[in-house]
Amino acid sequence: MKENHQSVPIILIVDNSRALTGALHAILHTCQALSSEYSFKFVLPAGSQARATLAHRGYATYEIPFIEISRRPKDLLLYVPMLLLNGWRLAALVRRERAAAVHMNDFYNLTGVIARLLTGRPLITHVRFLPHTQLQPLARTWRWVAEHLAQRVVCVSEAVYSYFRPLPQVQVVFDPIPEGEKYPPTDLAPRPDGTVRLLFLGNYIMGKGQNFAVEAFKAAYAQQPNLRLHFAGGDMGLEKNRAYRRQLEATVAAAGLTQVVTFGSFVQDVEAAIKQADIVLNFSESESFSLTCLDALYFGTPLIATDCGGPAELFESGRSGLLVPNRDVPAMTQALLRLAADAELRREFAAAGREFVRHKFRAAATYEQLGKLYSEVLKK
């Protein structure tokens, strides 16, 4: 495990992820960049698949049996008592580790608020999804709690920030670009076999947009049979996500496209996957930021994304990628046809995207800003 020095403040990162998600990846990048100034320890849900990855990277991890609000009667009955119990558990962990602050990497996990009230330690709340898309009585409650009880509210995009009141403690800190590249830039020259390979990188979750990609591909393939589409992502160990993947596969099979549309599992080497593609797709219905889009732009593979929140802030549509209306399959189809047919346009988008994100999401706008935020909170 990473060695802790008495002079280095300890920050407890609480993340509700049951698998390795974009949100967890983003905060992990930040922890690595700030490891000389702070010591980070993680608190995850019981049984999280992400624990092994964090342990492999040397981070101490703890588990708490978090319960989220859902429509299931059992969860509704247990939510309040478990919130109080888990808040007490987190407070005990804060005291035992002598943590200087608690950083909640989830807007809706209120255990940090309980720990804040019990210990008096500073609380930082990171908002990594669009509150506009949630059930509003709940979202407004989470917003009020964050604005009144957290020392800082960190929004990952301007789209998220627009939901909050313009308060001094509420600010935008973009997620960071990857640190360097392992492989040469994407080779966007036409392939010898004439195919154009599309990559949809995202976990199999309803709302992520794989269903729209299938429909758009079906229409585009009828006009350009050189197209190939590959889906890559995990199911996070949830049956509803496995069922969603099976539904997608059944739709592809019914359309007779199993030879040109393939399905893969979670990708460990994101850079390699992106650089093997000619175009990256993200047709999500709601994204607060989208690390997938940022990675595609950074690694230099042309991007087509939906106007669903954060992605619109990551690139300039028509110059470094194509932004299409949310849930608009005909627009997705036309974007696919346009970009797949024009290799020179793909090269132009790739170069412009690499340049844009390297400027907008440089260290001063990400790691340094969050490091400054920690320093300000701990001085109070």
Coordinates of C-alpha atoms in Angstrom, one line a residue:
M1 CA 0.0 0.0 0.0
K2 CA 1.0 3.6 -0.6
E3 CA 3.0 4.8 2.4
N4 CA 1.4 7.6 4.5
H5 CA 3.5 10.3 6.0
Q6 CA 2.2 12.1 9.1
S7 CA 2.7 15.5 7.4
V8 CA 0.5 14.5 4.4
P9 CA -3.2 15.1 4.9
I10 CA -5.4 12.0 4.4
I11 CA -8.4 12.4 2.1
L12 CA -11.1 9.7 2.2
I13 CA -12.7 9.2 -1.3
V14 CA -16.2 7.7 -1.1
D15 CA -17.4 6.2 -4.3
N16 CA -20.6 4.3 -4.9
S17 CA -19.3 2.4 -7.9
R18 CA -19.9 -1.4 -7.9
A19 CA -17.5 -1.7 -10.9
L20 CA -14.7 0.3 -12.4
T21 CA -16.6 3.3 -13.9
G22 CA -15.6 6.5 -15.6
A23 CA -16.3 8.4 -12.4
L24 CA -13.9 6.2 -10.5
H25 CA -11.3 6.4 -13.2
A26 CA -11.4 10.2 -13.2
I27 CA -10.9 10.6 -9.4
L28 CA -8.2 7.9 -9.5
H29 CA -6.3 9.9 -12.1
T30 CA -6.5 13.0 -9.8
C31 CA -5.4 11.0 -6.8
Q32 CA -2.3 9.8 -8.7
A33 CA -1.5 13.3 -9.8
L34 CA -1.8 14.7 -6.2
S35 CA -0.2 11.8 -4.4
S36 CA 2.8 13.8 -3.3
E37 CA 0.6 16.4 -1.5
Y38 CA -2.2 14.1 -0.1
S39 CA -2.7 10.5 0.9
F40 CA -5.9 9.0 -0.6
K41 CA -7.9 6.1 0.8
F42 CA -11.1 4.7 -0.8
V43 CA -14.4 3.7 0.6
L44 CA -16.5 1.5 -1.7
P45 CA -19.8 -0.4 -1.6
A46 CA -19.6 -3.9 -0.2
G47 CA -18.6 -6.4 -2.9
S48 CA -17.4 -3.7 -5.4
Q49 CA -15.5 -5.1 -8.4
A50 CA -13.3 -2.0 -8.3
R51 CA -11.6 -2.9 -5.1
A52 CA -9.1 -5.2 -6.8
T53 CA -8.0 -2.5 -9.2
L54 CA -7.5 0.0 -6.4
A55 CA -5.6 -2.5 -4.3
H56 CA -3.4 -3.3 -7.3
R57 CA -2.5 0.4 -7.5
G58 CA -1.6 0.5 -3.9
Y59 CA -4.6 2.2 -2.4
A60 CA -6.1 1.2 0.9
T61 CA -9.8 0.4 0.4
Y62 CA -12.6 -0.1 2.8
E63 CA -16.2 -1.4 2.2
I64 CA -19.5 -0.1 3.6
P65 CA -22.8 -1.7 2.6
F66 CA -24.4 1.4 0.9
I67 CA -28.0 1.2 0.0
E68 CA -29.4 3.5 -2.8
I69 CA -33.0 4.7 -3.1
S70 CA -34.9 2.5 -5.4
R71 CA -38.5 1.4 -6.1
R72 CA -38.0 -1.9 -4.3
P73 CA -39.9 -1.9 -1.0
K74 CA -37.0 -3.5 0.9
D75 CA -34.6 -0.7 -0.2
L76 CA -37.1 2.0 0.7
L77 CA -37.6 0.5 4.2
L78 CA -33.9 0.1 4.8
Y79 CA -32.7 3.4 3.2
V80 CA -33.0 5.8 6.2
P81 CA -31.8 3.4 9.0
M82 CA -28.9 2.2 6.7
L83 CA -28.0 5.8 5.8
L84 CA -27.7 6.6 9.5
L85 CA -25.8 3.4 10.3
N86 CA -23.4 3.8 7.3
G87 CA -22.9 7.5 8.1
W88 CA -21.9 6.4 11.6
R89 CA -19.6 3.8 10.1
L90 CA -18.0 6.3 7.8
A91 CA -17.5 8.7 10.7
A92 CA -15.8 6.0 12.7
L93 CA -13.5 5.4 9.7
V94 CA -12.8 9.1 9.4
R95 CA -11.7 9.2 13.1
R96 CA -9.7 6.0 12.9
E97 CA -7.8 7.1 9.8
R98 CA -7.5 10.7 11.1
A99 CA -8.8 11.8 7.7
A100 CA -8.6 15.6 7.1
A101 CA -11.6 15.6 4.7
V102 CA -14.2 13.4 3.1
H103 CA -14.6 13.6 -0.7
M104 CA -17.9 12.1 -1.9
N105 CA -17.5 11.1 -5.5
D106 CA -21.2 10.7 -5.7
F107 CA -23.9 13.4 -5.4
Y108 CA -26.6 11.2 -4.1
N109 CA -24.7 9.3 -1.4
L110 CA -25.5 11.2 1.8
T111 CA -23.4 9.2 4.2
G112 CA -20.8 11.9 3.9
V113 CA -23.2 14.4 5.3
I114 CA -23.8 12.2 8.4
A115 CA -20.1 11.8 8.8
R116 CA -19.6 15.6 8.5
L117 CA -22.2 16.2 11.2
L118 CA -20.7 13.6 13.5
T119 CA -17.0 14.5 13.0
G120 CA -16.9 18.1 11.9
R121 CA -14.5 17.2 9.1
P122 CA -14.8 19.1 5.8
L123 CA -17.0 17.6 3.1
I124 CA -16.5 17.8 -0.7
T125 CA -19.3 16.7 -2.9
H126 CA -18.5 15.8 -6.6
V127 CA -21.4 15.9 -9.0
R128 CA -20.8 13.5 -11.9
F129 CA -24.3 13.2 -13.4
L130 CA -26.9 15.6 -14.7
P131 CA -29.3 16.3 -11.8
H132 CA -31.8 17.7 -14.4
T133 CA -32.4 14.1 -15.5
Q134 CA -33.3 12.7 -12.1
L135 CA -36.6 12.6 -10.2
Q136 CA -36.8 16.2 -9.2
P137 CA -37.9 16.0 -5.6
L138 CA -34.9 13.9 -4.9
A139 CA -32.5 16.0 -7.1
R140 CA -33.6 19.2 -5.4
T141 CA -33.1 17.6 -2.0
W142 CA -29.6 16.5 -2.9
R143 CA -28.8 20.0 -4.2
W144 CA -30.0 21.7 -1.0
V145 CA -28.0 19.3 1.1
A146 CA -24.8 19.8 -1.0
E147 CA -25.2 23.6 -1.1
H148 CA -25.8 23.9 2.6
L149 CA -23.7 21.2 4.2
A150 CA -20.7 20.6 1.9
Q151 CA -17.7 23.0 2.0
R152 CA -17.3 22.5 -1.7
V153 CA -19.5 21.3 -4.5
V154 CA -17.5 20.2 -7.6
C155 CA -19.3 20.1 -10.9
V156 CA -17.7 18.2 -13.8
S157 CA -19.2 20.4 -16.5
E158 CA -21.0 23.7 -17.1
A159 CA -24.1 21.6 -17.9
V160 CA -24.0 20.2 -14.3
Y161 CA -23.2 23.6 -12.8
S162 CA -26.3 25.2 -14.4
Y163 CA -28.4 23.2 -12.0
F164 CA -27.0 24.9 -8.9
R165 CA -27.3 28.4 -7.5
P166 CA -24.2 30.6 -8.3
L167 CA -22.6 30.2 -4.8
P168 CA -18.9 30.6 -4.0
Q169 CA -18.6 27.0 -2.8
V170 CA -20.0 25.6 -6.1
Q171 CA -17.5 25.4 -8.9
V172 CA -16.6 23.6 -12.2
V173 CA -13.6 21.3 -12.3
F174 CA -13.3 19.4 -15.5
D175 CA -12.2 15.8 -15.5
P176 CA -8.6 15.4 -16.6
I177 CA -7.2 14.2 -19.9
P178 CA -5.1 11.0 -19.9
E179 CA -1.5 11.3 -18.9
G180 CA 0.5 10.5 -22.1
E181 CA 0.1 7.8 -24.8
K182 CA 1.5 4.3 -25.0
Y183 CA 1.0 3.9 -28.8
P184 CA 1.5 5.9 -31.9
P185 CA -1.4 8.2 -33.1
T186 CA -4.4 6.5 -34.8
D187 CA -3.7 5.6 -38.4
L188 CA -6.7 7.0 -40.2
A189 CA -5.6 5.9 -43.7
P190 CA -8.2 3.8 -45.5
R191 CA -7.9 0.1 -44.6
P192 CA -6.8 -2.4 -47.2
D193 CA -10.1 -4.2 -47.0
G194 CA -12.1 -1.0 -47.3
T195 CA -13.9 -1.3 -44.0
V196 CA -14.6 1.6 -41.6
R197 CA -14.6 0.4 -38.0
L198 CA -16.9 2.0 -35.5
L199 CA -16.4 1.6 -31.7
F200 CA -19.0 2.1 -29.1
L201 CA -17.3 2.1 -25.7
G202 CA -19.6 2.1 -22.7
N203 CA -21.1 -0.2 -20.1
Y204 CA -24.3 -2.0 -21.1
I205 CA -26.7 0.2 -19.2
M206 CA -30.1 1.4 -20.4
G207 CA -29.7 5.1 -21.4
K208 CA -26.1 4.7 -22.6
G209 CA -27.4 4.7 -26.2
Q210 CA -26.3 1.4 -27.6
N211 CA -29.8 0.8 -28.8
F212 CA -29.7 4.0 -30.9
A213 CA -26.3 3.0 -32.3
V214 CA -27.8 -0.4 -33.5
E215 CA -30.7 1.4 -35.2
A216 CA -28.4 4.0 -36.8
F217 CA -26.0 1.4 -38.0
K218 CA -28.7 -0.7 -39.6
A219 CA -29.8 2.3 -41.7
A220 CA -26.2 3.4 -42.5
Y221 CA -25.1 -0.2 -43.4
A222 CA -27.8 -0.5 -46.0
Q223 CA -26.1 2.4 -47.9
Q224 CA -22.4 1.7 -46.9
P225 CA -21.9 -2.1 -46.4
N226 CA -18.2 -1.4 -45.6
L227 CA -19.2 -0.4 -42.1
R228 CA -18.3 -2.5 -39.0
L229 CA -19.5 -1.8 -35.5
H230 CA -18.0 -3.1 -32.2
F231 CA -19.5 -2.6 -28.7
A232 CA -17.2 -2.9 -25.7
G233 CA -18.3 -2.6 -22.1
G234 CA -19.1 -4.4 -18.9
D235 CA -22.4 -5.3 -17.2
M236 CA -21.3 -4.2 -13.7
G237 CA -22.4 -7.6 -12.4
L238 CA -26.1 -6.6 -12.7
E239 CA -28.7 -8.9 -14.3
K240 CA -30.6 -5.9 -15.7
N241 CA -27.5 -4.9 -17.6
R242 CA -26.9 -8.5 -18.9
A243 CA -30.5 -8.5 -20.0
Y244 CA -30.0 -5.2 -21.9
R245 CA -27.0 -6.7 -23.7
R246 CA -29.0 -9.8 -24.7
Q247 CA -31.7 -7.5 -26.0
L248 CA -29.1 -5.7 -28.2
E249 CA -27.7 -8.9 -29.5
A250 CA -31.1 -10.2 -30.3
T251 CA -31.9 -7.1 -32.3
V252 CA -28.7 -7.4 -34.3
A253 CA -29.3 -11.1 -34.9
A254 CA -32.9 -10.4 -36.1
A255 CA -31.5 -7.9 -38.6
G256 CA -29.0 -10.4 -39.9
L257 CA -26.0 -8.3 -38.9
T258 CA -24.1 -10.6 -36.6
Q259 CA -21.1 -10.8 -39.0
V260 CA -20.6 -7.0 -38.9
V261 CA -21.8 -6.0 -35.4
T262 CA -19.9 -7.6 -32.6
F263 CA -20.1 -7.4 -28.8
G264 CA -17.2 -7.4 -26.4
S265 CA -16.7 -7.1 -22.6
F266 CA -15.0 -4.5 -20.5
V267 CA -11.9 -3.0 -22.1
Q268 CA -8.8 -2.7 -19.9
D269 CA -6.6 -0.9 -22.5
V270 CA -8.9 1.9 -23.6
E271 CA -6.2 3.7 -25.6
A272 CA -5.5 0.6 -27.8
A273 CA -9.3 0.0 -28.4
I274 CA -9.8 3.6 -29.4
K275 CA -6.8 3.7 -31.7
Q276 CA -7.9 0.6 -33.5
A277 CA -11.1 2.3 -34.5
D278 CA -11.8 4.8 -37.3
I279 CA -14.7 6.5 -35.5
V280 CA -15.9 6.4 -31.8
L281 CA -19.6 6.7 -31.0
N282 CA -21.3 7.9 -27.9
F283 CA -25.1 8.1 -28.2
S284 CA -25.9 8.4 -24.5
E285 CA -29.2 10.0 -23.5
S286 CA -27.5 11.8 -20.5
E287 CA -23.8 12.5 -19.8
S288 CA -22.5 15.0 -17.2
F289 CA -19.1 14.9 -18.9
S290 CA -18.1 11.7 -20.7
L291 CA -14.6 10.4 -20.2
T292 CA -15.1 8.2 -23.3
C293 CA -15.6 11.2 -25.5
L294 CA -12.6 12.9 -23.9
D295 CA -10.4 9.8 -24.4
A296 CA -11.4 9.6 -28.1
L297 CA -10.5 13.2 -28.7
Y298 CA -7.3 13.0 -26.8
F299 CA -6.1 9.8 -28.6
G300 CA -7.1 11.2 -31.9
T301 CA -10.0 9.1 -33.2
P302 CA -12.9 11.1 -34.7
L303 CA -16.0 11.3 -32.5
I304 CA -19.8 11.4 -33.1
A305 CA -21.7 12.1 -29.9
T306 CA -25.2 13.2 -28.8
D307 CA -26.0 16.6 -27.4
C308 CA -26.9 15.2 -24.0
G309 CA -25.1 17.5 -21.6
G310 CA -21.3 17.4 -21.1
P311 CA -20.1 16.1 -24.5
A312 CA -21.1 19.4 -26.1
E313 CA -18.4 21.1 -24.0
L314 CA -15.6 18.7 -25.0
F315 CA -15.2 19.6 -28.7
E316 CA -16.3 21.9 -31.4
S317 CA -18.9 20.3 -33.6
G318 CA -18.1 20.4 -37.3
R319 CA -14.4 21.1 -36.5
S320 CA -13.2 18.4 -34.2
G321 CA -16.2 16.0 -34.2
L322 CA -19.9 15.8 -34.9
L323 CA -22.6 16.5 -32.3
V324 CA -26.0 15.2 -33.1
P325 CA -29.4 15.8 -31.4
N326 CA -30.2 13.5 -28.5
R327 CA -32.2 10.3 -29.4
D328 CA -32.3 11.4 -33.1
V329 CA -31.5 8.2 -35.0
P330 CA -31.8 9.7 -38.5
A331 CA -29.3 12.4 -37.5
M332 CA -27.0 9.7 -36.1
T333 CA -27.3 7.8 -39.4
Q334 CA -26.4 10.8 -41.5
A335 CA -23.4 11.6 -39.3
L336 CA -22.2 8.0 -39.6
L337 CA -22.5 8.1 -43.4
R338 CA -20.8 11.5 -43.7
L339 CA -17.8 10.7 -41.6
A340 CA -17.4 7.1 -42.8
A341 CA -17.3 8.3 -46.4
D342 CA -14.6 11.0 -45.9
A343 CA -11.2 9.8 -44.7
E344 CA -9.8 13.3 -45.0
L345 CA -12.5 14.7 -42.8
R346 CA -11.7 12.1 -40.2
R347 CA -8.1 13.1 -40.2
E348 CA -9.0 16.8 -39.8
F349 CA -11.3 16.0 -36.9
A350 CA -8.7 13.9 -35.2
A351 CA -6.0 16.6 -35.4
A352 CA -8.4 19.3 -34.2
G353 CA -9.8 17.2 -31.4
R354 CA -6.3 16.4 -30.0
E355 CA -5.4 20.1 -30.0
F356 CA -8.6 21.3 -28.4
V357 CA -8.7 18.9 -25.4
R358 CA -5.0 19.3 -24.7
H359 CA -5.6 23.0 -24.2
K360 CA -9.0 23.1 -22.5
F361 CA -8.3 20.2 -20.1
R362 CA -4.7 20.8 -19.3
A363 CA -3.4 20.3 -15.7
A364 CA -4.2 23.8 -14.7
A365 CA -7.9 23.2 -15.3
T366 CA -8.0 19.9 -13.6
Y367 CA -5.5 18.5 -11.1
E368 CA -4.1 21.9 -10.0
Q369 CA -7.6 23.3 -9.5
L370 CA -8.7 20.3 -7.3
G371 CA -5.4 20.5 -5.4
K372 CA -6.1 24.1 -4.7
L373 CA -9.6 23.3 -3.6
Y374 CA -8.3 20.7 -1.1
S375 CA -5.8 23.2 0.3
E376 CA -8.5 25.9 0.8
V377 CA -10.9 23.5 2.5
L378 CA -8.3 22.2 4.9
K379 CA -7.1 25.6 5.9
K380 CA -10.6 26.6 7.3

